[in-house]
Short mmCIF file of C-alpha atoms and ligand atoms in Angstrom, two decimals:
data_model
loop_
_atom_site.label_atom_id
_atom_site.label_comp_id
_atom_site.label_asym_id
_atom_site.label_seq_id
_atom_site.Cartn_x
_atom_site.Cartn_y
_atom_site.Cartn_z
CA MET O 27 35.19 -18.57 -12.19
CA GLN O 28 36.42 -14.79 -12.41
CA LYS O 29 35.68 -14.64 -16.11
CA ILE O 30 31.95 -15.88 -15.37
CA LYS O 31 31.48 -13.26 -12.71
CA LEU O 32 32.69 -10.68 -15.04
CA GLN O 33 30.19 -11.66 -17.81
CA VAL O 34 27.35 -11.81 -15.52
CA ALA O 35 28.26 -8.31 -14.34
CA VAL O 36 28.35 -7.04 -17.97
CA VAL O 37 24.84 -8.62 -18.46
CA LEU O 38 23.37 -6.99 -15.30
CA VAL O 39 24.73 -3.61 -16.21
CA GLY O 40 23.37 -3.97 -19.72
CA ILE O 41 19.79 -4.62 -18.36
CA ALA O 42 20.04 -1.69 -15.94
CA ILE O 43 20.79 0.68 -19.05
CA VAL O 44 17.86 -0.85 -20.91
CA ILE O 45 15.47 -0.11 -17.92
CA THR O 46 16.48 3.27 -17.19
CA THR O 47 16.64 4.63 -20.92
CA HIS O 48 13.28 2.94 -22.14
CA HIS O 49 11.22 3.19 -18.92
CA PRO O 50 11.16 6.83 -17.68
CA PRO O 51 10.39 7.26 -14.14
CA SER O 52 6.63 7.32 -13.70
CA ALA O 53 4.84 10.21 -11.80
CA CYS O 54 6.24 9.14 -8.47
CA GLY O 55 9.69 8.43 -9.54
CA GLN O 56 9.55 4.81 -10.30
CA SER O 57 9.53 2.97 -13.60
CA PHE O 58 7.94 -0.24 -14.88
CA ALA O 59 9.43 -3.73 -15.18
CA PRO O 60 11.00 -4.66 -18.64
CA SER O 61 8.39 -7.54 -19.11
CA ASP O 62 5.71 -4.73 -19.11
CA PRO O 63 4.14 -4.91 -22.84
CA LEU O 64 3.43 -1.15 -22.46
CA THR O 65 6.87 -0.30 -22.27
CA GLU O 66 7.71 3.21 -23.76
CA THR O 67 10.62 5.16 -24.38
CA LYS O 68 11.08 8.54 -22.33
CA ALA O 69 10.02 10.26 -25.59
CA GLN O 70 7.10 8.21 -26.03
CA HIS O 71 6.09 8.79 -22.29
CA ASN O 72 6.52 12.36 -22.68
CA GLN O 73 4.32 12.48 -25.93
CA ARG O 74 1.63 10.68 -24.08
CA MET O 75 1.63 13.09 -21.16
CA ARG O 76 2.22 16.23 -23.10
CA TRP O 77 -1.24 17.60 -23.61
CA TRP O 78 -1.98 16.57 -19.79
CA ARG O 79 1.07 18.56 -18.55
CA GLU O 80 0.28 21.74 -20.83
CA ALA O 81 -3.27 21.74 -19.76
CA ARG O 82 -2.65 22.51 -16.11
CA PHE O 83 -6.47 23.02 -15.19
CA GLY O 84 -9.40 20.55 -15.22
CA MET O 85 -12.89 20.29 -14.03
CA PHE O 86 -13.73 17.15 -11.82
CA ILE O 87 -17.54 16.37 -11.63
CA HIS O 88 -18.90 14.40 -9.00
CA TRP O 89 -22.55 13.49 -9.93
CA GLY O 90 -24.83 10.59 -9.31
CA LEU O 91 -27.64 9.28 -7.20
CA TYR O 92 -26.22 10.86 -4.08
CA ALA O 93 -27.23 14.20 -5.62
CA VAL O 94 -31.04 13.11 -4.71
CA PRO O 95 -30.85 13.15 -0.90
CA ALA O 96 -28.10 15.86 -1.44
CA GLY O 97 -26.76 15.41 2.12
CA GLU O 98 -29.90 14.75 3.88
CA TYR O 99 -31.56 11.34 4.89
CA ASN O 100 -34.52 10.92 7.08
CA GLY O 101 -33.85 14.45 8.39
CA LYS O 102 -30.34 13.62 9.28
CA ARG O 103 -27.61 15.69 7.91
CA SER O 104 -23.64 15.69 8.38
CA GLU O 105 -20.54 17.42 7.93
CA ARG O 106 -19.07 14.48 6.04
CA ILE O 107 -18.97 14.49 2.07
CA GLY O 108 -22.30 14.18 0.31
CA GLU O 109 -21.47 11.27 -1.92
CA TRP O 110 -20.61 9.07 1.09
CA ILE O 111 -24.29 9.47 2.40
CA MET O 112 -24.85 5.53 1.72
CA GLU O 113 -21.98 5.14 4.52
CA TRP O 114 -22.59 7.78 6.96
CA ALA O 115 -26.36 7.61 7.08
CA ASN O 116 -25.90 3.64 7.06
CA ILE O 117 -28.37 3.09 4.20
CA PRO O 118 -28.84 -0.42 3.20
CA ARG O 119 -28.39 -1.05 -0.59
CA ALA O 120 -32.06 -1.85 -1.32
CA ASP O 121 -33.26 1.55 0.21
CA TYR O 122 -30.42 3.41 -1.62
CA GLU O 123 -31.60 2.02 -4.89
CA LYS O 124 -34.80 3.82 -4.51
CA PHE O 125 -33.18 7.16 -5.29
CA THR O 126 -32.92 5.87 -8.87
CA THR O 127 -36.78 6.65 -9.26
CA GLN O 128 -36.02 10.36 -8.18
CA PHE O 129 -32.95 10.91 -10.40
CA ASP O 130 -34.29 12.57 -13.56
CA PRO O 131 -31.91 15.49 -14.52
CA VAL O 132 -34.10 17.10 -16.94
CA LYS O 133 -32.18 20.40 -16.66
CA PHE O 134 -28.90 18.75 -17.72
CA ASP O 135 -27.47 20.65 -20.69
CA ALA O 136 -24.19 19.23 -21.73
CA ARG O 137 -23.35 22.23 -23.87
CA GLU O 138 -23.75 24.57 -20.74
CA TRP O 139 -21.59 22.30 -18.54
CA VAL O 140 -18.77 22.11 -21.34
CA ARG O 141 -19.01 26.12 -21.74
CA ILE O 142 -18.81 26.71 -17.85
CA ALA O 143 -15.53 24.56 -17.93
CA LYS O 144 -14.18 26.07 -20.99
CA ASP O 145 -14.92 29.76 -20.00
CA ALA O 146 -13.20 29.08 -16.71
CA GLY O 147 -10.00 28.04 -18.72
CA MET O 148 -10.29 24.36 -18.13
CA LYS O 149 -8.95 22.02 -20.65
CA TYR O 150 -10.30 18.66 -19.52
CA ILE O 151 -13.22 17.25 -17.78
CA VAL O 152 -13.24 14.14 -15.34
CA ILE O 153 -16.59 12.92 -14.54
CA THR O 154 -17.68 10.03 -12.38
CA SER O 155 -18.59 7.23 -14.38
CA LYS O 156 -19.40 5.09 -11.21
CA HIS O 157 -18.64 6.36 -7.80
CA HIS O 158 -18.42 4.05 -4.59
CA ASP O 159 -22.23 3.57 -4.56
CA GLY O 160 -22.00 1.37 -7.77
CA PHE O 161 -24.38 3.53 -9.78
CA ALA O 162 -23.39 3.85 -13.51
CA LEU O 163 -23.94 7.44 -14.69
CA TYR O 164 -23.64 6.02 -18.33
CA ASP O 165 -25.49 3.29 -20.35
CA SER O 166 -23.74 0.22 -19.04
CA LYS O 167 -24.52 -3.05 -20.94
CA VAL O 168 -23.02 -5.13 -17.91
CA SER O 169 -25.41 -3.51 -15.26
CA ASN O 170 -29.02 -2.38 -15.04
CA TYR O 171 -27.97 -0.13 -12.03
CA ASP O 172 -27.37 2.65 -14.57
CA ILE O 173 -29.08 5.92 -15.47
CA VAL O 174 -30.78 4.47 -18.84
CA ASP O 175 -32.21 1.21 -17.30
CA ALA O 176 -32.93 2.34 -13.62
CA THR O 177 -34.05 5.98 -13.72
CA PRO O 178 -36.98 7.77 -15.26
CA TYR O 179 -34.38 9.99 -17.21
CA LYS O 180 -33.73 6.81 -19.71
CA LYS O 181 -30.94 8.75 -21.47
CA ASP O 182 -27.06 8.78 -21.47
CA PRO O 183 -25.86 12.06 -20.30
CA ILE O 184 -22.14 10.83 -20.45
CA LYS O 185 -22.58 10.37 -24.38
CA ALA O 186 -23.82 13.87 -24.71
CA LEU O 187 -20.95 15.28 -22.47
CA ALA O 188 -18.37 13.35 -24.25
CA LEU O 189 -19.60 14.54 -27.70
CA GLU O 190 -19.81 18.19 -26.54
CA ALA O 191 -16.41 18.17 -24.83
CA ARG O 192 -14.95 17.14 -28.22
CA LYS O 193 -16.88 19.71 -29.97
CA GLN O 194 -15.74 22.46 -27.72
CA GLY O 195 -12.07 21.25 -27.73
CA LEU O 196 -11.81 19.97 -24.07
CA LYS O 197 -10.47 16.54 -23.38
CA PHE O 198 -12.90 14.00 -21.91
CA CYS O 199 -12.00 11.76 -18.92
CA PHE O 200 -13.47 9.27 -16.55
CA TYR O 201 -13.39 8.66 -12.77
CA TYR O 202 -14.15 5.17 -11.90
CA SER O 203 -14.41 3.63 -8.29
CA ILE O 204 -12.75 0.17 -7.61
CA LEU O 205 -14.65 0.19 -4.20
CA ASP O 206 -18.44 -0.73 -5.21
CA TRP O 207 -20.79 -0.71 -2.42
CA HIS O 208 -23.70 -2.09 -4.74
CA TYR O 209 -21.69 -5.14 -6.10
CA PRO O 210 -23.49 -8.25 -4.89
CA ALA O 211 -20.38 -10.07 -3.66
CA ALA O 212 -19.54 -7.11 -1.50
CA TYR O 213 -20.49 -6.61 2.10
CA VAL O 214 -19.69 -4.81 5.05
CA ASP O 215 -18.50 -6.18 8.22
CA ALA O 216 -18.38 -3.35 10.74
CA PRO O 217 -20.10 -3.03 14.06
CA GLY O 218 -23.40 -1.07 13.77
CA LYS O 219 -23.33 -0.98 9.90
CA ASP O 220 -25.97 -2.84 7.76
CA SER O 221 -23.95 -5.28 5.71
CA THR O 222 -25.20 -3.85 2.51
CA ALA O 223 -24.67 -0.15 3.50
CA GLY O 224 -21.64 2.02 2.59
CA ASN O 225 -18.34 1.74 4.24
CA ARG O 226 -14.81 2.64 3.95
CA THR O 227 -13.91 -0.94 3.40
CA THR O 228 -15.78 -3.67 1.99
CA LYS O 229 -15.18 -7.50 1.83
CA LEU O 230 -15.87 -10.01 -0.93
CA LYS O 231 -17.65 -13.20 -0.54
CA PRO O 232 -15.63 -16.29 -1.52
CA GLY O 233 -14.95 -16.19 -5.24
CA GLY O 234 -16.25 -12.56 -5.41
CA LYS O 235 -12.82 -10.99 -6.24
CA GLU O 236 -12.46 -13.03 -9.55
CA GLU O 237 -16.07 -11.98 -10.37
CA TYR O 238 -15.73 -8.41 -9.48
CA LEU O 239 -12.41 -8.08 -11.44
CA LYS O 240 -14.26 -9.53 -14.64
CA TYR O 241 -17.28 -7.14 -14.00
CA MET O 242 -14.73 -3.94 -13.51
CA LYS O 243 -12.94 -5.04 -16.71
CA ALA O 244 -16.08 -5.38 -18.57
CA GLN O 245 -17.07 -1.88 -17.54
CA LEU O 246 -13.82 -0.36 -18.26
CA ARG O 247 -13.96 -1.93 -21.65
CA GLU O 248 -17.26 -0.37 -22.61
CA LEU O 249 -16.24 3.12 -21.08
CA ILE O 250 -13.14 3.06 -23.21
CA THR O 251 -14.53 1.56 -26.32
CA SER O 252 -17.84 3.63 -26.21
CA TYR O 253 -16.55 7.00 -25.03
CA ASP O 254 -12.83 7.15 -25.72
CA PRO O 255 -11.57 8.88 -22.39
CA ALA O 256 -8.24 10.66 -22.26
CA VAL O 257 -7.76 9.75 -18.61
CA LEU O 258 -8.85 7.06 -16.38
CA TRP O 259 -8.97 8.55 -12.71
CA PHE O 260 -9.33 5.53 -10.41
CA ASP O 261 -10.38 5.96 -6.78
CA GLY O 262 -11.55 3.67 -3.70
CA GLU O 263 -8.23 1.45 -4.06
CA TRP O 264 -7.67 1.26 -0.35
CA GLN O 265 -9.48 -1.95 -0.03
CA GLU O 266 -7.70 -4.90 1.72
CA TRP O 267 -8.63 -7.04 -1.18
CA TRP O 268 -6.93 -4.61 -3.64
CA THR O 269 -3.25 -5.30 -4.33
CA GLU O 270 -0.32 -3.44 -6.11
CA ALA O 271 -0.41 -6.39 -8.41
CA ASP O 272 -4.00 -6.04 -9.08
CA GLY O 273 -3.37 -2.43 -10.01
CA LYS O 274 -0.36 -3.30 -12.36
CA GLU O 275 -2.50 -5.68 -13.91
CA LEU O 276 -5.53 -3.35 -14.42
CA TYR O 277 -3.05 -0.37 -15.78
CA LYS O 278 -1.81 -2.92 -18.51
CA PHE O 279 -5.48 -3.93 -19.22
CA VAL O 280 -6.57 -0.31 -19.62
CA ARG O 281 -3.57 0.75 -21.60
CA GLY O 282 -3.86 -2.48 -23.58
CA LEU O 283 -7.38 -1.18 -24.69
CA LYS O 284 -5.99 2.48 -25.38
CA PRO O 285 -2.27 2.82 -25.20
CA ASN O 286 -2.07 6.64 -25.24
CA ILE O 287 -4.62 6.87 -22.17
CA ILE O 288 -3.33 8.40 -19.02
CA ILE O 289 -3.99 6.72 -15.68
CA ASN O 290 -3.64 7.99 -12.09
CA ASN O 291 -1.64 6.38 -9.25
CA ARG O 292 -4.99 5.25 -7.46
CA VAL O 293 -4.93 2.23 -9.83
CA GLY O 294 -2.38 0.85 -7.61
CA ARG O 295 -1.67 0.91 -3.80
CA GLY O 296 1.27 3.33 -4.07
CA ARG O 297 -0.45 6.46 -2.91
CA GLN O 298 0.54 7.88 0.70
CA GLY O 299 -2.90 8.92 1.72
CA MET O 300 -4.28 12.37 0.92
CA GLN O 301 -0.76 13.65 0.37
CA GLY O 302 -1.08 11.42 -2.98
CA MET O 303 2.28 10.87 -3.99
CA ASN O 304 3.68 7.11 -4.36
CA LYS O 305 5.69 5.48 -1.64
CA THR O 306 9.44 4.92 -3.25
CA ASP O 307 10.04 1.45 -1.93
CA GLN O 308 8.99 -0.13 -5.28
CA VAL O 309 7.62 0.75 -8.73
CA TYR O 310 4.06 1.52 -8.32
CA ALA O 311 1.52 1.74 -11.27
CA GLY O 312 0.23 4.93 -12.45
CA ASP O 313 1.46 7.90 -14.45
CA PHE O 314 0.66 10.86 -11.91
CA GLY O 315 0.30 11.57 -8.07
CA THR O 316 -3.13 12.67 -6.79
CA PRO O 317 -2.80 14.92 -3.79
CA GLU O 318 -6.37 15.72 -2.39
CA GLN O 319 -7.75 18.69 -0.86
CA GLN O 320 -4.08 19.69 -0.41
CA ILE O 321 -1.14 21.59 -2.28
CA PRO O 322 2.46 20.16 -1.99
CA ALA O 323 4.30 22.54 0.37
CA ASN O 324 7.28 22.72 -2.16
CA GLY O 325 7.47 22.20 -5.81
CA LEU O 326 7.87 18.75 -7.34
CA PRO O 327 9.66 19.78 -10.67
CA GLY O 328 9.70 16.90 -13.36
CA ILE O 329 7.11 14.78 -11.34
CA ASP O 330 3.59 14.52 -12.79
CA TRP O 331 0.96 15.48 -10.16
CA GLU O 332 -2.48 16.88 -10.00
CA SER O 333 -4.29 18.31 -6.85
CA CYS O 334 -7.95 17.54 -6.66
CA MET O 335 -10.05 20.15 -4.68
CA THR O 336 -13.69 20.82 -3.61
CA MET O 337 -15.11 24.46 -3.96
CA ASN O 338 -16.94 23.98 -0.71
CA THR O 339 -16.36 20.92 1.37
CA THR O 340 -18.23 18.33 -0.48
CA TRP O 341 -17.59 16.51 -3.91
CA GLY O 342 -21.13 15.32 -4.33
CA PHE O 343 -23.90 17.99 -4.12
CA LYS O 344 -25.05 18.94 -0.56
CA PHE O 345 -27.82 21.61 -0.59
CA TYR O 346 -26.68 23.17 2.91
CA ASP O 347 -23.03 23.20 2.20
CA ASP O 348 -22.29 26.98 1.61
CA LYS O 349 -18.56 26.93 2.75
CA TRP O 350 -17.39 28.25 -0.66
CA LYS O 351 -13.71 29.09 -1.25
CA SER O 352 -13.57 32.68 -2.82
CA GLY O 353 -12.62 33.31 -6.41
CA GLU O 354 -9.37 34.69 -5.09
CA THR O 355 -8.33 31.54 -3.13
CA LEU O 356 -9.11 29.43 -6.26
CA ILE O 357 -7.10 31.61 -8.52
CA ARG O 358 -4.27 31.88 -6.25
CA ASN O 359 -4.47 28.08 -5.73
CA LEU O 360 -4.28 27.48 -9.40
CA ILE O 361 -1.30 29.63 -9.51
CA ASP O 362 0.37 27.99 -6.71
CA ILE O 363 -0.07 24.57 -8.06
CA ALA O 364 1.45 25.63 -11.39
CA SER O 365 4.34 27.14 -9.69
CA LYS O 366 5.01 23.96 -8.32
CA GLY O 367 4.61 21.94 -11.34
CA GLY O 368 1.23 20.48 -11.00
CA ASN O 369 -2.18 20.53 -12.36
CA TYR O 370 -5.45 21.72 -10.66
CA LEU O 371 -8.51 19.29 -10.78
CA LEU O 372 -11.31 21.60 -9.55
CA ASN O 373 -14.58 20.05 -8.48
CA VAL O 374 -18.35 20.67 -9.07
CA GLY O 375 -21.25 18.72 -7.71
CA PRO O 376 -24.39 19.05 -9.86
CA THR O 377 -27.78 18.74 -8.49
CA ALA O 378 -30.07 15.92 -9.20
CA GLU O 379 -31.84 18.12 -11.55
CA GLY O 380 -28.49 18.58 -13.70
CA LEU O 381 -27.51 21.99 -12.70
CA ILE O 382 -24.17 23.22 -11.63
CA PRO O 383 -24.67 25.17 -8.31
CA THR O 384 -24.63 28.99 -8.90
CA PRO O 385 -21.84 29.67 -6.58
CA SER O 386 -19.58 27.17 -8.53
CA VAL O 387 -20.60 28.79 -11.81
CA GLU O 388 -19.78 32.36 -10.43
CA ARG O 389 -16.44 31.60 -9.11
CA LEU O 390 -15.53 29.54 -12.36
CA SER O 391 -16.30 32.62 -14.41
CA GLU O 392 -14.21 34.72 -12.14
CA MET O 393 -11.34 32.31 -12.72
CA GLY O 394 -12.16 32.56 -16.36
CA ARG O 395 -11.82 36.39 -16.33
CA TRP O 396 -8.47 36.02 -14.79
CA MET O 397 -7.33 33.06 -17.29
CA LYS O 398 -8.60 35.17 -20.22
CA VAL O 399 -5.84 37.82 -19.57
CA ASN O 400 -3.17 35.57 -17.84
CA SER O 401 -3.49 31.96 -19.19
CA GLU O 402 -0.03 32.40 -21.02
CA ALA O 403 1.46 32.28 -17.74
CA ILE O 404 -0.27 28.97 -16.72
CA TYR O 405 -0.53 26.91 -19.80
CA ALA O 406 2.46 24.69 -20.70
CA THR O 407 4.43 26.48 -18.18
CA THR O 408 6.95 24.54 -15.80
CA ALA O 409 7.68 24.91 -12.16
CA SER O 410 9.17 28.06 -10.68
CA PRO O 411 13.00 28.49 -11.12
CA PHE O 412 13.49 30.10 -7.80
CA ALA O 413 15.22 28.17 -5.06
CA THR O 414 12.66 29.12 -2.39
CA GLN O 415 9.14 30.73 -2.37
CA LEU O 416 8.80 34.13 -3.41
CA ALA O 417 7.63 36.71 -0.51
CA PHE O 418 5.28 38.43 -2.82
CA GLY O 419 3.79 35.54 -4.56
CA ARG O 420 4.69 32.81 -7.09
CA ALA O 421 6.42 32.20 -10.36
CA THR O 422 6.04 29.87 -13.37
CA SER O 423 8.51 29.51 -16.11
CA LYS O 424 8.87 28.98 -20.03
CA PRO O 425 11.96 29.07 -22.05
CA GLY O 426 13.22 32.53 -22.14
CA ARG O 427 10.34 33.76 -19.95
CA VAL O 428 9.49 33.73 -16.14
CA TYR O 429 5.88 34.86 -15.11
CA LEU O 430 5.81 36.55 -11.81
CA HIS O 431 2.44 36.12 -10.19
CA VAL O 432 2.39 39.00 -7.80
CA PHE O 433 -0.15 38.62 -4.84
CA ASP O 434 1.20 41.33 -2.52
CA TRP O 435 2.05 44.44 -4.29
CA PRO O 436 5.19 46.35 -3.11
CA SER O 437 3.98 49.75 -1.52
CA ASP O 438 7.20 51.41 -2.41
CA GLY O 439 6.91 50.50 -6.17
CA LYS O 440 9.91 48.21 -6.12
CA LEU O 441 9.47 44.58 -6.50
CA THR O 442 12.64 42.82 -5.38
CA VAL O 443 13.35 39.58 -7.39
CA PRO O 444 16.14 37.24 -6.17
CA SER O 445 18.43 35.88 -8.69
CA PHE O 446 17.53 32.46 -10.24
CA GLY O 447 20.41 31.63 -12.47
CA ARG O 448 19.12 33.45 -15.63
CA ASP O 449 19.98 37.03 -16.86
CA VAL O 450 16.73 39.31 -16.92
CA LYS O 451 16.78 41.22 -20.15
CA LYS O 452 13.46 43.15 -19.64
CA ALA O 453 10.35 43.26 -17.66
CA PHE O 454 6.68 44.22 -18.48
CA LEU O 455 3.23 43.73 -17.28
CA LEU O 456 1.57 40.66 -19.32
CA THR O 457 -1.38 42.95 -19.96
CA ALA O 458 1.04 45.95 -21.43
CA PRO O 459 3.72 44.16 -23.41
CA LYS O 460 4.89 47.15 -24.99
CA GLN O 461 5.43 49.36 -21.79
CA ARG O 462 8.93 48.14 -20.37
CA LEU O 463 9.25 48.35 -16.64
CA LYS O 464 12.49 49.74 -15.43
CA ILE O 465 14.57 47.03 -14.02
CA GLU O 466 17.81 47.65 -11.73
CA GLN O 467 20.45 44.61 -11.25
CA THR O 468 21.24 44.18 -7.82
CA SER O 469 23.97 41.98 -5.97
CA SER O 470 21.16 39.64 -5.00
CA GLY O 471 18.79 39.71 -8.10
CA THR O 472 16.98 42.37 -9.93
CA SER O 473 14.74 45.12 -8.69
CA VAL O 474 11.62 45.88 -11.16
CA ILE O 475 10.04 49.27 -10.76
CA VAL O 476 6.27 48.67 -10.88
CA PRO O 477 3.26 51.10 -11.20
CA ALA O 478 1.85 52.56 -7.77
CA GLN O 479 -1.40 50.51 -8.04
CA ALA O 480 -1.77 46.70 -8.72
CA PRO O 481 -3.61 46.16 -12.02
CA ASP O 482 -5.11 43.22 -10.51
CA SER O 483 -5.26 42.75 -6.84
CA ILE O 484 -5.71 39.08 -6.78
CA ALA O 485 -2.51 38.37 -9.00
CA THR O 486 -0.67 40.62 -11.61
CA VAL O 487 1.50 38.81 -13.71
CA ILE O 488 4.90 40.65 -14.68
CA VAL O 489 7.00 38.98 -17.47
CA LEU O 490 10.67 38.71 -17.15
CA GLU O 491 12.53 38.17 -20.69
CA THR O 492 15.55 36.16 -19.74
CA ASN O 493 18.42 34.56 -21.61
O1 FHN G 30 -14.12 8.79 -1.20
C1 FHN G 30 -13.62 9.66 -2.29
C2 FHN G 30 -14.26 10.79 -2.43
O2 FHN G 30 -15.75 10.51 -2.35
C3 FHN G 30 -14.11 11.57 -3.43
O3 FHN G 30 -14.29 10.84 -4.81
C4 FHN G 30 -12.56 11.89 -3.60
C5 FHN G 30 -12.02 12.79 -4.85
O4 FHN G 30 -10.62 12.57 -5.00
N1 FHN G 30 -11.78 10.58 -3.36
C6 FHN G 30 -11.97 9.82 -2.29
C7 FHN G 30 -11.52 10.07 -1.02
O5 FHN G 30 -10.06 10.18 -0.89
#
């Protein structure tokens, strides 16, 4: 009996070793079950995630029929996000469909959109192939509710954008909503709401879920085979009828179609609301966490996460939303996020004509001017090596180098840098590598003697060369 118990124990330990070595923790600290056909070694996982981890900065694009009403319906406006107008204006499906006749983005210019992203320093683009309203912004063969069949535009802007992104060296990616207000089997059962309007949650008629899963897979297959996206960014997963098992199954399905694709954690049910990281009570599907409209308070070194954020207060275009964040805020957000080991997915909401709003373009070019000088301190860096947040700003790291991003320039010309377990050999401004800055080793760290004026009031980067 003792001998059998011993043998069983040996087998169990064996399995544990296999699991941990072969299935690296996904973004949120979990690993996949051994039976997963998509098992990958840690090295394979790191290889698949590498471009994404090094990119650090991407463009989110929320574009669709909701850009036609642009936040106003029958004279009614709202503080709510524009792409939810079918929900907050309680617009029945048949009425919302009428927006297709007015969606004709004649000013859409794929080259210009990609140029704006690239010049801002962005490395990838995630665009809404289908948002909650169910309208396909691409030429779908499994639905007529798409831009080619249902609008006067009759062309596929996604095809043009995918080609242009590749031409200009950016990764092309898709957002896809699991919640679909337009799917026939979906209905709303909420007081005061039209059963075919938008709503936070929908129900599915008997047999509707199987049907919808087939439909979703058909759309995802055409999206992946026709446009070859590098990331699938799911959303709308908070439906009662959507389970973690569904998420895992869809994750396998998508990676089965394209093994090196990257998928966010909103494919499953692990996400803890807007905080965006997965719960830890089990293994959840997904390769990276998705904080929304917020930046984690502390660094999450070694965990893959991406903070998505609006530039004003809406994702989809609203003509009267002028609550724009400043260029300084956006640049410092990017630095803050990189200093905590994350990516920044910054949103634009184009108009129904196909233009990215001027305030967005202006702020992105301001970010681009900063990135043109300082991108070395963002791309392919890892989280700050300092135990606590720096009083004067943030830090990012590379082997042999630490980048200090100084927000608050020392009035006494002496920057006090706490120790962080590496010796500082020399210091210089990233913009003046040949002019060494005087450093003084102190008991608590290093003091760097800096010029009287901050070269860049938003964020000046000082490089510390270390062992
Ligand atoms: O409901 C969506 C919303 O419209 C938008 O797409 C954001 C972007 O991350 N996600 C959902 C809200 O969490």
